[in-house]
Coordinates of C-alpha atoms in Angstrom, one line a residue:
M162 CA -9.8 121.8 136.4
V163 CA -7.5 118.9 135.8
S164 CA -3.9 119.6 134.5
I165 CA -2.8 116.7 132.3
I166 CA 1.0 116.2 132.4
T167 CA 2.5 114.6 129.3
P168 CA 6.2 114.3 128.6
L169 CA 7.0 113.9 124.9
H170 CA 10.1 112.4 123.2
N171 CA 10.0 110.8 119.8
A172 CA 6.4 109.5 120.0
D173 CA 5.0 110.5 116.6
K174 CA 3.5 107.1 116.1
F175 CA 1.2 107.5 119.1
I176 CA 0.9 111.1 120.3
A177 CA -2.2 111.8 118.2
Q178 CA -4.0 108.8 119.7
T179 CA -3.0 110.0 123.1
I180 CA -4.4 113.5 122.5
E181 CA -7.5 112.1 121.0
S182 CA -8.2 110.0 124.1
V183 CA -8.1 113.3 126.1
L184 CA -10.3 115.1 123.7
A185 CA -12.8 112.3 124.0
Q186 CA -13.1 112.7 127.8
T187 CA -16.6 113.0 129.1
Y188 CA -15.1 115.4 131.8
Q189 CA -14.1 118.5 129.8
E190 CA -12.6 120.7 132.5
W191 CA -9.0 120.1 131.7
E192 CA -5.8 121.5 130.3
M193 CA -3.1 119.3 128.6
I194 CA 0.5 120.4 129.0
I195 CA 2.8 118.6 126.7
V196 CA 6.5 119.1 127.2
D197 CA 8.6 118.2 124.2
D198 CA 12.0 116.9 125.4
L199 CA 13.9 117.5 122.2
S200 CA 12.1 115.1 120.0
L201 CA 13.9 114.2 116.7
D202 CA 10.9 112.9 114.8
H203 CA 7.6 114.6 113.9
S204 CA 6.1 114.6 117.4
A205 CA 6.3 118.4 117.9
S206 CA 4.6 119.2 114.6
I207 CA 1.8 116.8 115.3
V208 CA 1.2 118.4 118.7
E209 CA 1.4 121.9 117.2
A210 CA -1.6 121.1 115.0
Y211 CA -3.7 120.2 118.0
V212 CA -2.5 123.3 119.9
Q213 CA -3.8 125.4 117.0
K214 CA -7.2 123.7 117.2
D215 CA -7.8 123.6 121.0
P216 CA -6.6 126.3 123.4
R217 CA -6.7 123.7 126.3
I218 CA -3.7 122.0 124.8
T219 CA -0.3 123.7 125.2
M220 CA 3.2 122.6 124.3
I221 CA 6.5 123.6 126.1
K222 CA 9.7 122.9 124.3
Q223 CA 12.7 122.1 126.4
K224 CA 16.0 123.8 125.6
Q225 CA 18.0 120.9 127.0
K226 CA 17.0 117.2 127.3
S227 CA 15.9 116.5 130.8
G228 CA 14.3 113.0 130.7
P229 CA 10.8 112.1 131.8
A230 CA 11.1 113.5 135.3
G231 CA 12.4 116.8 134.1
A232 CA 9.7 117.1 131.4
R233 CA 6.9 116.2 133.9
N234 CA 8.2 118.6 136.5
R235 CA 8.3 121.4 133.9
A236 CA 4.6 120.7 133.1
I237 CA 3.7 120.5 136.8
Q238 CA 5.4 123.9 137.3
A239 CA 3.1 125.4 134.6
A240 CA -0.1 123.6 135.7
Q241 CA -3.1 125.8 136.6
G242 CA -5.6 123.0 137.6
R243 CA -6.5 121.8 141.0
Y244 CA -5.8 118.2 140.0
I245 CA -2.6 116.9 138.5
A246 CA -3.0 113.9 136.3
F247 CA -0.3 112.0 134.3
L248 CA -0.5 110.6 130.8
D249 CA 2.6 109.6 128.8
A250 CA 2.7 110.2 125.1
D251 CA 2.1 106.6 124.0
D252 CA -0.7 105.7 126.5
L253 CA -4.4 106.2 126.3
W254 CA -7.3 107.0 128.6
M255 CA -10.8 105.5 128.4
P256 CA -13.5 108.2 127.7
E257 CA -14.9 108.3 131.3
K258 CA -11.5 108.2 133.0
L259 CA -11.5 111.7 134.4
E260 CA -15.2 111.9 135.1
K261 CA -15.1 108.7 137.2
Q262 CA -11.9 109.5 139.0
I263 CA -12.7 113.1 139.9
S264 CA -16.1 111.9 141.2
F265 CA -14.4 109.2 143.2
M266 CA -11.9 111.8 144.7
T267 CA -14.8 114.1 145.6
K268 CA -16.8 111.3 147.2
Y269 CA -14.0 110.1 149.4
D270 CA -12.3 113.5 149.9
S271 CA -9.1 111.9 148.5
A272 CA -5.8 113.6 147.9
F273 CA -4.4 110.9 145.7
T274 CA -6.1 108.2 143.6
Y275 CA -5.3 105.6 140.9
S276 CA -7.0 102.9 139.0
S277 CA -6.6 99.5 137.3
Y278 CA -5.6 99.6 133.6
K279 CA -5.3 97.4 130.5
V280 CA -2.0 96.6 128.9
I281 CA -1.8 97.0 125.1
D282 CA 0.8 96.3 122.4
M283 CA 2.0 98.6 119.6
D284 CA -1.1 97.8 117.6
N285 CA -3.6 98.6 120.4
E286 CA -4.3 94.9 121.1
V287 CA -5.1 94.2 124.7
L288 CA -2.5 91.8 126.2
T289 CA -3.6 91.7 129.9
T290 CA -5.2 93.7 132.7
F291 CA -3.4 95.1 135.7
V292 CA -5.8 95.0 138.6
T293 CA -4.7 97.4 141.3
L294 CA -5.4 97.3 145.1
P295 CA -8.4 99.2 146.6
D296 CA -6.2 100.7 149.3
I297 CA -2.5 101.3 149.6
S298 CA -0.1 102.6 152.1
Y299 CA 3.6 103.7 152.2
E300 CA 4.6 100.3 153.4
S301 CA 2.5 98.4 150.9
M302 CA 4.0 100.5 148.1
L303 CA 7.5 99.6 149.2
K304 CA 6.6 96.0 148.5
T305 CA 5.0 96.5 145.1
C306 CA 4.0 99.5 143.0
S307 CA 0.2 99.4 142.6
V308 CA -0.1 102.7 140.8
G309 CA 0.3 103.0 137.1
C310 CA 1.5 106.5 136.2
L311 CA -1.2 106.9 133.5
T312 CA -3.9 106.4 136.2
A313 CA -2.5 108.7 139.0
V314 CA -4.2 111.9 140.0
Y315 CA -3.4 114.1 143.0
D316 CA -5.1 117.1 144.5
R317 CA -2.7 120.0 144.7
E318 CA -5.2 121.9 146.9
K319 CA -4.5 119.3 149.5
L320 CA -0.9 118.5 148.8
G321 CA 0.5 121.5 147.0
K322 CA 2.6 120.9 143.9
M323 CA 4.7 117.8 144.3
Y324 CA 7.5 117.0 141.9
M325 CA 9.3 113.9 140.8
P326 CA 12.9 113.3 141.8
K327 CA 15.3 113.6 138.9
L328 CA 15.9 109.9 138.4
P329 CA 16.2 108.3 134.9
R330 CA 13.9 105.5 136.0
R331 CA 11.2 104.9 138.7
Q332 CA 10.7 108.6 139.3
D333 CA 7.0 108.3 139.3
Y334 CA 7.2 105.5 141.9
A335 CA 9.4 107.7 144.1
L336 CA 6.7 110.4 143.9
W337 CA 3.9 108.1 145.0
L338 CA 6.0 107.1 148.0
S339 CA 6.5 110.8 148.9
I340 CA 2.8 111.4 148.6
L341 CA 1.9 108.4 150.8
K342 CA 4.4 109.5 153.4
K343 CA 2.3 112.7 153.7
I344 CA -1.2 111.2 153.6
G345 CA -0.8 107.7 155.0
T346 CA -3.2 105.8 152.7
A347 CA -4.9 106.2 149.4
K348 CA -7.9 104.6 147.6
G349 CA -8.0 103.3 144.1
L350 CA -10.6 102.4 141.5
L351 CA -10.6 98.7 140.6
E352 CA -12.2 99.4 137.2
P353 CA -9.7 99.7 134.4
L354 CA -9.7 103.3 133.1
A355 CA -6.7 103.5 130.9
Y356 CA -4.5 101.7 128.4
Y357 CA -0.8 101.3 129.1
R358 CA 1.3 100.6 126.0
I359 CA 4.2 98.2 126.2
G360 CA 6.7 97.5 123.5
Q361 CA 10.3 96.6 122.8
T362 CA 11.5 100.1 123.8
S363 CA 9.3 100.2 127.0
V364 CA 11.3 100.9 130.2
S365 CA 9.1 98.4 132.0
S366 CA 9.9 95.6 129.5
N367 CA 13.5 95.6 130.7
K368 CA 13.0 93.8 134.0
I369 CA 16.6 93.7 135.1
N370 CA 17.0 97.5 134.5
A371 CA 13.7 98.2 136.3
A372 CA 14.8 96.1 139.3
A373 CA 18.1 97.9 139.5
W374 CA 16.3 101.3 139.7
Q375 CA 13.9 99.8 142.3
W376 CA 16.8 99.0 144.5
K377 CA 18.2 102.5 143.9
V378 CA 15.0 104.1 145.1
Y379 CA 15.1 102.0 148.3
R380 CA 18.7 102.9 149.1
D381 CA 19.3 106.3 147.7
V382 CA 15.9 108.0 147.7
E383 CA 14.1 106.4 150.7
Q384 CA 17.4 105.7 152.4
L385 CA 16.3 102.4 153.8
S386 CA 18.7 100.2 155.7
L387 CA 20.3 97.3 153.8
T388 CA 18.1 94.8 155.8
K389 CA 14.9 96.6 155.0
S390 CA 15.9 97.1 151.3
I391 CA 16.5 93.4 150.9
Y392 CA 13.1 92.6 152.6
Y393 CA 11.2 95.0 150.3
F394 CA 13.1 94.0 147.2
V395 CA 12.2 90.3 147.8
N396 CA 8.6 91.4 148.1
Y397 CA 8.9 93.5 144.9
V398 CA 10.1 90.5 142.9
Y399 CA 7.4 88.2 144.4
F400 CA 4.6 90.6 143.7
G401 CA 6.0 91.5 140.3
I402 CA 5.5 87.9 139.2
K403 CA 1.9 87.9 140.4
K404 CA 1.0 91.4 139.3
Y405 CA -0.8 90.8 135.9
R406 CA -3.6 88.5 135.0

């Protein structure tokens, strides 16, 4: 079974589409754990309607706001599946996403995989495609993040449950680094299998803020030297410019 980890905060415009993309999966052995991080809109009531219809969908309501890392970690804690997959409340999966990715993981005996994805706007219009790398390592990930959170899946039978550091930003990136330090390398699917939504409120749309947190991961989480941090940060900027096509 795949445990789908979904943090939720004020996403009533998109959460129904996100859940529908999970219900449409050709691979049906899943549970979806949605953690409501004190939403102030109608998000929770929309999710509750789905919970009543499908027992594979559950919702946990946080008592205190914890941010994306805390919400994801709460869901991971409750997860029952062998595979841990991530899907934010405004992103979408293509129907064969899980089927193709779990088959890929089985074929290559992989502990951690990811895929390419399409970037969409607030109206579901495709803007561009992020084409990932077929292989990544800890060192290559320090240079550029090739893993979109909505495409990542890890095998907890091989890795155990691994959690995100409690950072306001780049917590998913820090988790991928932790996984790669354990397994060395990982393989990805070049085929786009998901839709990543970007908008004015998107964290990734704020390049300066994202860069600041990238630096913080280098220095505070990975504890790299100043020289290595500068080296990898220059690579991060360079590859960031080339990332989309």
